[in-house]
Amino acid sequence: MNKKTLIQCILIGISTMLMIGIVRADAPIDGRAGRAEIRFLQGMIDHHQMALDMANDCLVNAQTEAVRTLCEAIITAQSAEIAQMQAWLLDWYQIEYVPMSMQEMQAMMPPQNQGHMGGMHGGHNEHRDPPMMMGMMAGLSRLQGNDYEIAWLEAMIDHHDDALHMSERILHRAQHEPLIALAQAIISAQTAEIEYMEALIIQLSA
């Protein structure tokens, strides 16, 4: 997948968000399905916020145009999705939810726990494990040039993979149609982005 195709996929995803965002539900979903929707929306908002933090760090440190363009696209797409998910939480469940940045989470942690994990790859519980993400960011801060960009891409692939698993699970539980459409859009867009990032890693490693 080339850069033009990736940008087209992201723009289609944003257009989908604008269209499904028009649809509103009059009542919350009760029971297990409703609880699953709330957990997904809050978890994906936090997960997207971590992606924004990573993408902003990328814009400070990356030099390759294709990598920087990807970071900008991630910020645009996932900022719009955060706003939409926040609106749904408020509209459907009367929950006002604001994510915390990694800097804010780090400020709340005891100093001995800040950045204690140096692994570059996150697991499928990454969105529920801020110390792991902060450790990953600390690891990135020690890298420069191609080494930084390749490590960042690998970390974002892991992060996207986590979002895919979250989205696939909610498809079997959600009842609000706009939420189902969002999960499907995340799967499509982030699968395409993973393919693109894998290709970038090959290019940068050559």
mmCIF file with all atom_site columns, C-alpha atoms in Angstrom:
data_model
loop_
_atom_site.group_PDB
_atom_site.id
_atom_site.type_symbol
_atom_site.label_atom_id
_atom_site.label_alt_id
_atom_site.label_comp_id
_atom_site.label_asym_id
_atom_site.label_entity_id
_atom_site.label_seq_id
_atom_site.pdbx_PDB_ins_code
_atom_site.Cartn_x
_atom_site.Cartn_y
_atom_site.Cartn_z
_atom_site.occupancy
_atom_site.B_iso_or_equiv
_atom_site.pdbx_formal_charge
_atom_site.auth_seq_id
_atom_site.auth_comp_id
_atom_site.auth_asym_id
_atom_site.auth_atom_id
_atom_site.pdbx_PDB_model_num
ATOM 1   C CA . MET A 1 1   ? 0.000   0.000  0.000  1.00 0.00 ? 1   MET A CA 1
ATOM 2   C CA . ASN A 1 2   ? 1.411   3.424  -0.948 1.00 0.00 ? 2   ASN A CA 1
ATOM 3   C CA . LYS A 1 3   ? 1.041   6.699  0.922  1.00 0.00 ? 3   LYS A CA 1
ATOM 4   C CA . LYS A 1 4   ? -1.740  7.977  -1.347 1.00 0.00 ? 4   LYS A CA 1
ATOM 5   C CA . THR A 1 5   ? -3.826  4.849  -0.805 1.00 0.00 ? 5   THR A CA 1
ATOM 6   C CA . LEU A 1 6   ? -3.313  5.022  2.954  1.00 0.00 ? 6   LEU A CA 1
ATOM 7   C CA . ILE A 1 7   ? -4.416  8.654  3.096  1.00 0.00 ? 7   ILE A CA 1
ATOM 8   C CA . GLN A 1 8   ? -7.491  7.787  1.030  1.00 0.00 ? 8   GLN A CA 1
ATOM 9   C CA . CYS A 1 9   ? -8.360  4.995  3.495  1.00 0.00 ? 9   CYS A CA 1
ATOM 10  C CA . ILE A 1 10  ? -7.991  7.399  6.426  1.00 0.00 ? 10  ILE A CA 1
ATOM 11  C CA . LEU A 1 11  ? -10.131 10.045 4.734  1.00 0.00 ? 11  LEU A CA 1
ATOM 12  C CA . ILE A 1 12  ? -12.806 7.433  4.038  1.00 0.00 ? 12  ILE A CA 1
ATOM 13  C CA . GLY A 1 13  ? -12.675 6.481  7.702  1.00 0.00 ? 13  GLY A CA 1
ATOM 14  C CA . ILE A 1 14  ? -13.122 10.101 8.794  1.00 0.00 ? 14  ILE A CA 1
ATOM 15  C CA . SER A 1 15  ? -16.033 10.487 6.355  1.00 0.00 ? 15  SER A CA 1
ATOM 16  C CA . THR A 1 16  ? -17.593 7.368  7.839  1.00 0.00 ? 16  THR A CA 1
ATOM 17  C CA . MET A 1 17  ? -17.198 8.873  11.302 1.00 0.00 ? 17  MET A CA 1
ATOM 18  C CA . LEU A 1 18  ? -18.962 12.053 10.211 1.00 0.00 ? 18  LEU A CA 1
ATOM 19  C CA . MET A 1 19  ? -21.847 10.075 8.736  1.00 0.00 ? 19  MET A CA 1
ATOM 20  C CA . ILE A 1 20  ? -22.368 7.681  11.627 1.00 0.00 ? 20  ILE A CA 1
ATOM 21  C CA . GLY A 1 21  ? -21.959 10.519 14.073 1.00 0.00 ? 21  GLY A CA 1
ATOM 22  C CA . ILE A 1 22  ? -25.257 11.976 12.866 1.00 0.00 ? 22  ILE A CA 1
ATOM 23  C CA . VAL A 1 23  ? -27.111 8.923  14.176 1.00 0.00 ? 23  VAL A CA 1
ATOM 24  C CA . ARG A 1 24  ? -28.123 9.236  17.812 1.00 0.00 ? 24  ARG A CA 1
ATOM 25  C CA . ALA A 1 25  ? -29.787 6.695  20.105 1.00 0.00 ? 25  ALA A CA 1
ATOM 26  C CA . ASP A 1 26  ? -32.588 7.785  22.419 1.00 0.00 ? 26  ASP A CA 1
ATOM 27  C CA . ALA A 1 27  ? -31.921 5.267  25.202 1.00 0.00 ? 27  ALA A CA 1
ATOM 28  C CA . PRO A 1 28  ? -28.972 3.390  26.703 1.00 0.00 ? 28  PRO A CA 1
ATOM 29  C CA . ILE A 1 29  ? -28.552 -0.343 26.221 1.00 0.00 ? 29  ILE A CA 1
ATOM 30  C CA . ASP A 1 30  ? -29.163 -2.249 29.443 1.00 0.00 ? 30  ASP A CA 1
ATOM 31  C CA . GLY A 1 31  ? -27.396 -5.258 30.880 1.00 0.00 ? 31  GLY A CA 1
ATOM 32  C CA . ARG A 1 32  ? -24.204 -6.903 29.684 1.00 0.00 ? 32  ARG A CA 1
ATOM 33  C CA . ALA A 1 33  ? -24.295 -5.315 26.226 1.00 0.00 ? 33  ALA A CA 1
ATOM 34  C CA . GLY A 1 34  ? -24.500 -1.845 27.722 1.00 0.00 ? 34  GLY A CA 1
ATOM 35  C CA . ARG A 1 35  ? -21.641 -2.509 30.109 1.00 0.00 ? 35  ARG A CA 1
ATOM 36  C CA . ALA A 1 36  ? -19.561 -3.852 27.211 1.00 0.00 ? 36  ALA A CA 1
ATOM 37  C CA . GLU A 1 37  ? -20.255 -0.714 25.179 1.00 0.00 ? 37  GLU A CA 1
ATOM 38  C CA . ILE A 1 38  ? -19.182 1.544  28.052 1.00 0.00 ? 38  ILE A CA 1
ATOM 39  C CA . ARG A 1 39  ? -15.991 -0.439 28.640 1.00 0.00 ? 39  ARG A CA 1
ATOM 40  C CA . PHE A 1 40  ? -15.167 -0.372 24.940 1.00 0.00 ? 40  PHE A CA 1
ATOM 41  C CA . LEU A 1 41  ? -15.797 3.350  24.520 1.00 0.00 ? 41  LEU A CA 1
ATOM 42  C CA . GLN A 1 42  ? -13.806 4.331  27.597 1.00 0.00 ? 42  GLN A CA 1
ATOM 43  C CA . GLY A 1 43  ? -11.020 1.867  26.796 1.00 0.00 ? 43  GLY A CA 1
ATOM 44  C CA . MET A 1 44  ? -10.768 2.930  23.157 1.00 0.00 ? 44  MET A CA 1
ATOM 45  C CA . ILE A 1 45  ? -10.759 6.617  24.106 1.00 0.00 ? 45  ILE A CA 1
ATOM 46  C CA . ASP A 1 46  ? -7.802  5.934  26.406 1.00 0.00 ? 46  ASP A CA 1
ATOM 47  C CA . HIS A 1 47  ? -6.174  3.779  23.740 1.00 0.00 ? 47  HIS A CA 1
ATOM 48  C CA . HIS A 1 48  ? -6.576  6.487  21.106 1.00 0.00 ? 48  HIS A CA 1
ATOM 49  C CA . GLN A 1 49  ? -5.172  9.100  23.511 1.00 0.00 ? 49  GLN A CA 1
ATOM 50  C CA . MET A 1 50  ? -2.038  6.980  23.868 1.00 0.00 ? 50  MET A CA 1
ATOM 51  C CA . ALA A 1 51  ? -1.796  6.849  20.063 1.00 0.00 ? 51  ALA A CA 1
ATOM 52  C CA . LEU A 1 52  ? -2.032  10.653 19.964 1.00 0.00 ? 52  LEU A CA 1
ATOM 53  C CA . ASP A 1 53  ? 0.765   10.914 22.528 1.00 0.00 ? 53  ASP A CA 1
ATOM 54  C CA . MET A 1 54  ? 2.895   8.530  20.462 1.00 0.00 ? 54  MET A CA 1
ATOM 55  C CA . ALA A 1 55  ? 2.114   10.378 17.227 1.00 0.00 ? 55  ALA A CA 1
ATOM 56  C CA . ASN A 1 56  ? 2.986   13.755 18.719 1.00 0.00 ? 56  ASN A CA 1
ATOM 57  C CA . ASP A 1 57  ? 6.283   12.325 19.960 1.00 0.00 ? 57  ASP A CA 1
ATOM 58  C CA . CYS A 1 58  ? 6.859   11.053 16.419 1.00 0.00 ? 58  CYS A CA 1
ATOM 59  C CA . LEU A 1 59  ? 6.379   14.537 14.975 1.00 0.00 ? 59  LEU A CA 1
ATOM 60  C CA . VAL A 1 60  ? 9.068   15.841 17.325 1.00 0.00 ? 60  VAL A CA 1
ATOM 61  C CA . ASN A 1 61  ? 11.603  13.112 16.568 1.00 0.00 ? 61  ASN A CA 1
ATOM 62  C CA . ALA A 1 62  ? 10.928  11.526 13.164 1.00 0.00 ? 62  ALA A CA 1
ATOM 63  C CA . GLN A 1 63  ? 12.529  12.955 10.033 1.00 0.00 ? 63  GLN A CA 1
ATOM 64  C CA . THR A 1 64  ? 11.286  10.683 7.243  1.00 0.00 ? 64  THR A CA 1
ATOM 65  C CA . GLU A 1 65  ? 8.402   12.353 5.398  1.00 0.00 ? 65  GLU A CA 1
ATOM 66  C CA . ALA A 1 66  ? 6.336   9.178  5.085  1.00 0.00 ? 66  ALA A CA 1
ATOM 67  C CA . VAL A 1 67  ? 6.555   8.502  8.830  1.00 0.00 ? 67  VAL A CA 1
ATOM 68  C CA . ARG A 1 68  ? 5.654   12.089 9.726  1.00 0.00 ? 68  ARG A CA 1
ATOM 69  C CA . THR A 1 69  ? 2.711   12.037 7.297  1.00 0.00 ? 69  THR A CA 1
ATOM 70  C CA . LEU A 1 70  ? 1.457   8.852  8.948  1.00 0.00 ? 70  LEU A CA 1
ATOM 71  C CA . CYS A 1 71  ? 1.720   10.458 12.388 1.00 0.00 ? 71  CYS A CA 1
ATOM 72  C CA . GLU A 1 72  ? -0.275  13.467 11.217 1.00 0.00 ? 72  GLU A CA 1
ATOM 73  C CA . ALA A 1 73  ? -2.935  11.188 9.725  1.00 0.00 ? 73  ALA A CA 1
ATOM 74  C CA . ILE A 1 74  ? -3.218  9.219  12.975 1.00 0.00 ? 74  ILE A CA 1
ATOM 75  C CA . ILE A 1 75  ? -3.693  12.432 14.942 1.00 0.00 ? 75  ILE A CA 1
ATOM 76  C CA . THR A 1 76  ? -6.424  13.647 12.571 1.00 0.00 ? 76  THR A CA 1
ATOM 77  C CA . ALA A 1 77  ? -8.345  10.366 12.449 1.00 0.00 ? 77  ALA A CA 1
ATOM 78  C CA . GLN A 1 78  ? -8.104  9.366  16.086 1.00 0.00 ? 78  GLN A CA 1
ATOM 79  C CA . SER A 1 79  ? -8.851  12.860 17.432 1.00 0.00 ? 79  SER A CA 1
ATOM 80  C CA . ALA A 1 80  ? -12.139 12.756 15.499 1.00 0.00 ? 80  ALA A CA 1
ATOM 81  C CA . GLU A 1 81  ? -12.912 9.276  16.825 1.00 0.00 ? 81  GLU A CA 1
ATOM 82  C CA . ILE A 1 82  ? -12.227 10.332 20.427 1.00 0.00 ? 82  ILE A CA 1
ATOM 83  C CA . ALA A 1 83  ? -14.669 13.231 20.071 1.00 0.00 ? 83  ALA A CA 1
ATOM 84  C CA . GLN A 1 84  ? -17.314 10.935 18.603 1.00 0.00 ? 84  GLN A CA 1
ATOM 85  C CA . MET A 1 85  ? -16.923 8.285  21.311 1.00 0.00 ? 85  MET A CA 1
ATOM 86  C CA . GLN A 1 86  ? -17.095 10.933 24.027 1.00 0.00 ? 86  GLN A CA 1
ATOM 87  C CA . ALA A 1 87  ? -20.327 12.233 22.473 1.00 0.00 ? 87  ALA A CA 1
ATOM 88  C CA . TRP A 1 88  ? -21.834 8.725  22.442 1.00 0.00 ? 88  TRP A CA 1
ATOM 89  C CA . LEU A 1 89  ? -20.923 8.092  26.073 1.00 0.00 ? 89  LEU A CA 1
ATOM 90  C CA . LEU A 1 90  ? -22.624 11.324 27.050 1.00 0.00 ? 90  LEU A CA 1
ATOM 91  C CA . ASP A 1 91  ? -25.628 10.864 24.750 1.00 0.00 ? 91  ASP A CA 1
ATOM 92  C CA . TRP A 1 92  ? -26.293 7.189  25.433 1.00 0.00 ? 92  TRP A CA 1
ATOM 93  C CA . TYR A 1 93  ? -25.087 6.728  29.003 1.00 0.00 ? 93  TYR A CA 1
ATOM 94  C CA . GLN A 1 94  ? -24.803 10.253 30.483 1.00 0.00 ? 94  GLN A CA 1
ATOM 95  C CA . ILE A 1 95  ? -21.092 9.658  31.110 1.00 0.00 ? 95  ILE A CA 1
ATOM 96  C CA . GLU A 1 96  ? -18.644 12.511 30.613 1.00 0.00 ? 96  GLU A CA 1
ATOM 97  C CA . TYR A 1 97  ? -15.276 10.923 29.949 1.00 0.00 ? 97  TYR A CA 1
ATOM 98  C CA . VAL A 1 98  ? -11.967 12.715 29.410 1.00 0.00 ? 98  VAL A CA 1
ATOM 99  C CA . PRO A 1 99  ? -8.791  10.699 28.785 1.00 0.00 ? 99  PRO A CA 1
ATOM 100 C CA . MET A 1 100 ? -5.531  11.439 30.533 1.00 0.00 ? 100 MET A CA 1
ATOM 101 C CA . SER A 1 101 ? -2.348  11.975 28.576 1.00 0.00 ? 101 SER A CA 1
ATOM 102 C CA . MET A 1 102 ? 0.708   9.881  29.419 1.00 0.00 ? 102 MET A CA 1
ATOM 103 C CA . GLN A 1 103 ? 2.309   12.992 30.910 1.00 0.00 ? 103 GLN A CA 1
ATOM 104 C CA . GLU A 1 104 ? -0.665  13.439 33.264 1.00 0.00 ? 104 GLU A CA 1
ATOM 105 C CA . MET A 1 105 ? -0.613  9.747  34.231 1.00 0.00 ? 105 MET A CA 1
ATOM 106 C CA . GLN A 1 106 ? 3.119   9.895  34.843 1.00 0.00 ? 106 GLN A CA 1
ATOM 107 C CA . ALA A 1 107 ? 2.687   12.906 37.131 1.00 0.00 ? 107 ALA A CA 1
ATOM 108 C CA . MET A 1 108 ? 0.251   10.914 39.282 1.00 0.00 ? 108 MET A CA 1
ATOM 109 C CA . MET A 1 109 ? 2.530   7.885  39.661 1.00 0.00 ? 109 MET A CA 1
ATOM 110 C CA . PRO A 1 110 ? 5.138   7.361  42.410 1.00 0.00 ? 110 PRO A CA 1
ATOM 111 C CA . PRO A 1 111 ? 8.595   8.283  41.032 1.00 0.00 ? 111 PRO A CA 1
ATOM 112 C CA . GLN A 1 112 ? 9.923   4.739  41.449 1.00 0.00 ? 112 GLN A CA 1
ATOM 113 C CA . ASN A 1 113 ? 7.214   3.406  39.096 1.00 0.00 ? 113 ASN A CA 1
ATOM 114 C CA . GLN A 1 114 ? 7.678   5.937  36.288 1.00 0.00 ? 114 GLN A CA 1
ATOM 115 C CA . GLY A 1 115 ? 9.015   4.367  33.114 1.00 0.00 ? 115 GLY A CA 1
ATOM 116 C CA . HIS A 1 116 ? 10.007  1.133  34.860 1.00 0.00 ? 116 HIS A CA 1
ATOM 117 C CA . MET A 1 117 ? 9.380   -1.041 31.831 1.00 0.00 ? 117 MET A CA 1
ATOM 118 C CA . GLY A 1 118 ? 11.667  -0.626 28.862 1.00 0.00 ? 118 GLY A CA 1
ATOM 119 C CA . GLY A 1 119 ? 10.120  -3.068 26.379 1.00 0.00 ? 119 GLY A CA 1
ATOM 120 C CA . MET A 1 120 ? 9.328   -1.730 22.956 1.00 0.00 ? 120 MET A CA 1
ATOM 121 C CA . HIS A 1 121 ? 6.312   -3.953 22.296 1.00 0.00 ? 121 HIS A CA 1
ATOM 122 C CA . GLY A 1 122 ? 2.998   -3.793 24.158 1.00 0.00 ? 122 GLY A CA 1
ATOM 123 C CA . GLY A 1 123 ? 0.539   -6.600 24.737 1.00 0.00 ? 123 GLY A CA 1
ATOM 124 C CA . HIS A 1 124 ? -3.203  -6.776 24.191 1.00 0.00 ? 124 HIS A CA 1
ATOM 125 C CA . ASN A 1 125 ? -3.817  -5.122 27.587 1.00 0.00 ? 125 ASN A CA 1
ATOM 126 C CA . GLU A 1 126 ? -1.710  -2.105 26.664 1.00 0.00 ? 126 GLU A CA 1
ATOM 127 C CA . HIS A 1 127 ? -4.626  0.330  26.931 1.00 0.00 ? 127 HIS A CA 1
ATOM 128 C CA . ARG A 1 128 ? -5.068  -0.768 30.566 1.00 0.00 ? 128 ARG A CA 1
ATOM 129 C CA . ASP A 1 129 ? -1.349  -0.601 31.427 1.00 0.00 ? 129 ASP A CA 1
ATOM 130 C CA . PRO A 1 130 ? -0.073  3.013  31.337 1.00 0.00 ? 130 PRO A CA 1
ATOM 131 C CA . PRO A 1 131 ? 3.288   2.086  32.958 1.00 0.00 ? 131 PRO A CA 1
ATOM 132 C CA . MET A 1 132 ? 4.028   -0.210 30.011 1.00 0.00 ? 132 MET A CA 1
ATOM 133 C CA . MET A 1 133 ? 3.292   2.580  27.554 1.00 0.00 ? 133 MET A CA 1
ATOM 134 C CA . MET A 1 134 ? 5.410   5.058  29.495 1.00 0.00 ? 134 MET A CA 1
ATOM 135 C CA . GLY A 1 135 ? 8.242   2.530  29.611 1.00 0.00 ? 135 GLY A CA 1
ATOM 136 C CA . MET A 1 136 ? 7.966   2.108  25.854 1.00 0.00 ? 136 MET A CA 1
ATOM 137 C CA . MET A 1 137 ? 8.098   5.877  25.350 1.00 0.00 ? 137 MET A CA 1
ATOM 138 C CA . ALA A 1 138 ? 11.146  6.076  27.628 1.00 0.00 ? 138 ALA A CA 1
ATOM 139 C CA . GLY A 1 139 ? 12.792  3.451  25.427 1.00 0.00 ? 139 GLY A CA 1
ATOM 140 C CA . LEU A 1 140 ? 12.028  5.449  22.303 1.00 0.00 ? 140 LEU A CA 1
ATOM 141 C CA . SER A 1 141 ? 13.538  8.578  23.845 1.00 0.00 ? 141 SER A CA 1
ATOM 142 C CA . ARG A 1 142 ? 16.922  6.880  23.825 1.00 0.00 ? 142 ARG A CA 1
ATOM 143 C CA . LEU A 1 143 ? 16.827  6.334  20.047 1.00 0.00 ? 143 LEU A CA 1
ATOM 144 C CA . GLN A 1 144 ? 17.438  8.603  17.065 1.00 0.00 ? 144 GLN A CA 1
ATOM 145 C CA . GLY A 1 145 ? 17.068  8.611  13.291 1.00 0.00 ? 145 GLY A CA 1
ATOM 146 C CA . ASN A 1 146 ? 16.111  5.344  11.600 1.00 0.00 ? 146 ASN A CA 1
ATOM 147 C CA . ASP A 1 147 ? 16.415  3.429  14.864 1.00 0.00 ? 147 ASP A CA 1
ATOM 148 C CA . TYR A 1 148 ? 13.751  5.665  16.421 1.00 0.00 ? 148 TYR A CA 1
ATOM 149 C CA . GLU A 1 149 ? 11.450  5.490  13.416 1.00 0.00 ? 149 GLU A CA 1
ATOM 150 C CA . ILE A 1 150 ? 11.636  1.691  13.108 1.00 0.00 ? 150 ILE A CA 1
ATOM 151 C CA . ALA A 1 151 ? 11.071  1.212  16.848 1.00 0.00 ? 151 ALA A CA 1
ATOM 152 C CA . TRP A 1 152 ? 8.177   3.703  16.766 1.00 0.00 ? 152 TRP A CA 1
ATOM 153 C CA . LEU A 1 153 ? 6.550   1.891  13.845 1.00 0.00 ? 153 LEU A CA 1
ATOM 154 C CA . GLU A 1 154 ? 6.911   -1.465 15.605 1.00 0.00 ? 154 GLU A CA 1
ATOM 155 C CA . ALA A 1 155 ? 5.346   -0.022 18.750 1.00 0.00 ? 155 ALA A CA 1
ATOM 156 C CA . MET A 1 156 ? 2.457   1.523  16.793 1.00 0.00 ? 156 MET A CA 1
ATOM 157 C CA . ILE A 1 157 ? 1.832   -1.787 15.004 1.00 0.00 ? 157 ILE A CA 1
ATOM 158 C CA . ASP A 1 158 ? 1.478   -3.462 18.414 1.00 0.00 ? 158 ASP A CA 1
ATOM 159 C CA . HIS A 1 159 ? -0.788  -0.617 19.531 1.00 0.00 ? 159 HIS A CA 1
ATOM 160 C CA . HIS A 1 160 ? -2.973  -0.978 16.427 1.00 0.00 ? 160 HIS A CA 1
ATOM 161 C CA . ASP A 1 161 ? -3.112  -4.740 16.921 1.00 0.00 ? 161 ASP A CA 1
ATOM 162 C CA . ASP A 1 162 ? -4.559  -4.151 20.379 1.00 0.00 ? 162 ASP A CA 1
ATOM 163 C CA . ALA A 1 163 ? -7.241  -1.871 18.871 1.00 0.00 ? 163 ALA A CA 1
ATOM 164 C CA . LEU A 1 164 ? -8.137  -4.578 16.350 1.00 0.00 ? 164 LEU A CA 1
ATOM 165 C CA . HIS A 1 165 ? -8.709  -7.116 19.121 1.00 0.00 ? 165 HIS A CA 1
ATOM 166 C CA . MET A 1 166 ? -10.835 -4.649 21.094 1.00 0.00 ? 166 MET A CA 1
ATOM 167 C CA . SER A 1 167 ? -12.922 -3.825 18.011 1.00 0.00 ? 167 SER A CA 1
ATOM 168 C CA . GLU A 1 168 ? -13.395 -7.455 16.996 1.00 0.00 ? 168 GLU A CA 1
ATOM 169 C CA . ARG A 1 169 ? -14.660 -8.328 20.482 1.00 0.00 ? 169 ARG A CA 1
ATOM 170 C CA . ILE A 1 170 ? -17.199 -5.500 20.649 1.00 0.00 ? 170 ILE A CA 1
ATOM 171 C CA . LEU A 1 171 ? -18.730 -6.514 17.303 1.00 0.00 ? 171 LEU A CA 1
ATOM 172 C CA . HIS A 1 172 ? -20.227 -9.528 19.063 1.00 0.00 ? 172 HIS A CA 1
ATOM 173 C CA . ARG A 1 173 ? -21.626 -7.548 21.997 1.00 0.00 ? 173 ARG A CA 1
ATOM 174 C CA . ALA A 1 174 ? -22.590 -4.015 20.921 1.00 0.00 ? 174 ALA A CA 1
ATOM 175 C CA . GLN A 1 175 ? -26.160 -3.143 20.007 1.00 0.00 ? 175 GLN A CA 1
ATOM 176 C CA . HIS A 1 176 ? -25.852 0.493  18.961 1.00 0.00 ? 176 HIS A CA 1
ATOM 177 C CA . GLU A 1 177 ? -25.438 0.400  15.195 1.00 0.00 ? 177 GLU A CA 1
ATOM 178 C CA . PRO A 1 178 ? -23.172 3.488  15.019 1.00 0.00 ? 178 PRO A CA 1
ATOM 179 C CA . LEU A 1 179 ? -20.802 1.839  17.493 1.00 0.00 ? 179 LEU A CA 1
ATOM 180 C CA . ILE A 1 180 ? -20.732 -1.342 15.420 1.00 0.00 ? 180 ILE A CA 1
ATOM 181 C CA . ALA A 1 181 ? -19.964 0.767  12.331 1.00 0.00 ? 181 ALA A CA 1
ATOM 182 C CA . LEU A 1 182 ? -17.122 2.500  14.193 1.00 0.00 ? 182 LEU A CA 1
ATOM 183 C CA . ALA A 1 183 ? -15.596 -0.817 15.258 1.00 0.00 ? 183 ALA A CA 1
ATOM 184 C CA . GLN A 1 184 ? -15.725 -2.032 11.658 1.00 0.00 ? 184 GLN A CA 1
ATOM 185 C CA . ALA A 1 185 ? -14.142 1.228  10.449 1.00 0.00 ? 185 ALA A CA 1
ATOM 186 C CA . ILE A 1 186 ? -11.326 0.903  13.014 1.00 0.00 ? 186 ILE A CA 1
ATOM 187 C CA . ILE A 1 187 ? -10.651 -2.656 11.862 1.00 0.00 ? 187 ILE A CA 1
ATOM 188 C CA . SER A 1 188 ? -10.488 -1.593 8.200  1.00 0.00 ? 188 SER A CA 1
ATOM 189 C CA . ALA A 1 189 ? -8.405  1.551  8.724  1.00 0.00 ? 189 ALA A CA 1
ATOM 190 C CA . GLN A 1 190 ? -5.920  0.145  11.213 1.00 0.00 ? 190 GLN A CA 1
ATOM 191 C CA . THR A 1 191 ? -5.440  -3.090 9.284  1.00 0.00 ? 191 THR A CA 1
ATOM 192 C CA . ALA A 1 192 ? -4.456  -0.928 6.291  1.00 0.00 ? 192 ALA A CA 1
ATOM 193 C CA . GLU A 1 193 ? -2.163  1.181  8.475  1.00 0.00 ? 193 GLU A CA 1
ATOM 194 C CA . ILE A 1 194 ? -0.440  -1.917 9.869  1.00 0.00 ? 194 ILE A CA 1
ATOM 195 C CA . GLU A 1 195 ? 0.238   -3.107 6.306  1.00 0.00 ? 195 GLU A CA 1
ATOM 196 C CA . TYR A 1 196 ? 1.645   0.305  5.435  1.00 0.00 ? 196 TYR A CA 1
ATOM 197 C CA . MET A 1 197 ? 3.826   0.460  8.555  1.00 0.00 ? 197 MET A CA 1
ATOM 198 C CA . GLU A 1 198 ? 5.221   -3.017 7.878  1.00 0.00 ? 198 GLU A CA 1
ATOM 199 C CA . ALA A 1 199 ? 6.229   -1.800 4.401  1.00 0.00 ? 199 ALA A CA 1
ATOM 200 C CA . LEU A 1 200 ? 7.830   1.326  5.884  1.00 0.00 ? 200 LEU A CA 1
ATOM 201 C CA . ILE A 1 201 ? 9.889   -0.799 8.276  1.00 0.00 ? 201 ILE A CA 1
ATOM 202 C CA . ILE A 1 202 ? 11.235  -2.799 5.332  1.00 0.00 ? 202 ILE A CA 1
ATOM 203 C CA . GLN A 1 203 ? 12.148  0.416  3.497  1.00 0.00 ? 203 GLN A CA 1
ATOM 204 C CA . LEU A 1 204 ? 13.826  1.998  6.517  1.00 0.00 ? 204 LEU A CA 1
ATOM 205 C CA . SER A 1 205 ? 15.738  -1.204 7.293  1.00 0.00 ? 205 SER A CA 1
ATOM 206 C CA . ALA A 1 206 ? 17.193  -1.505 3.778  1.00 0.00 ? 206 ALA A CA 1
#
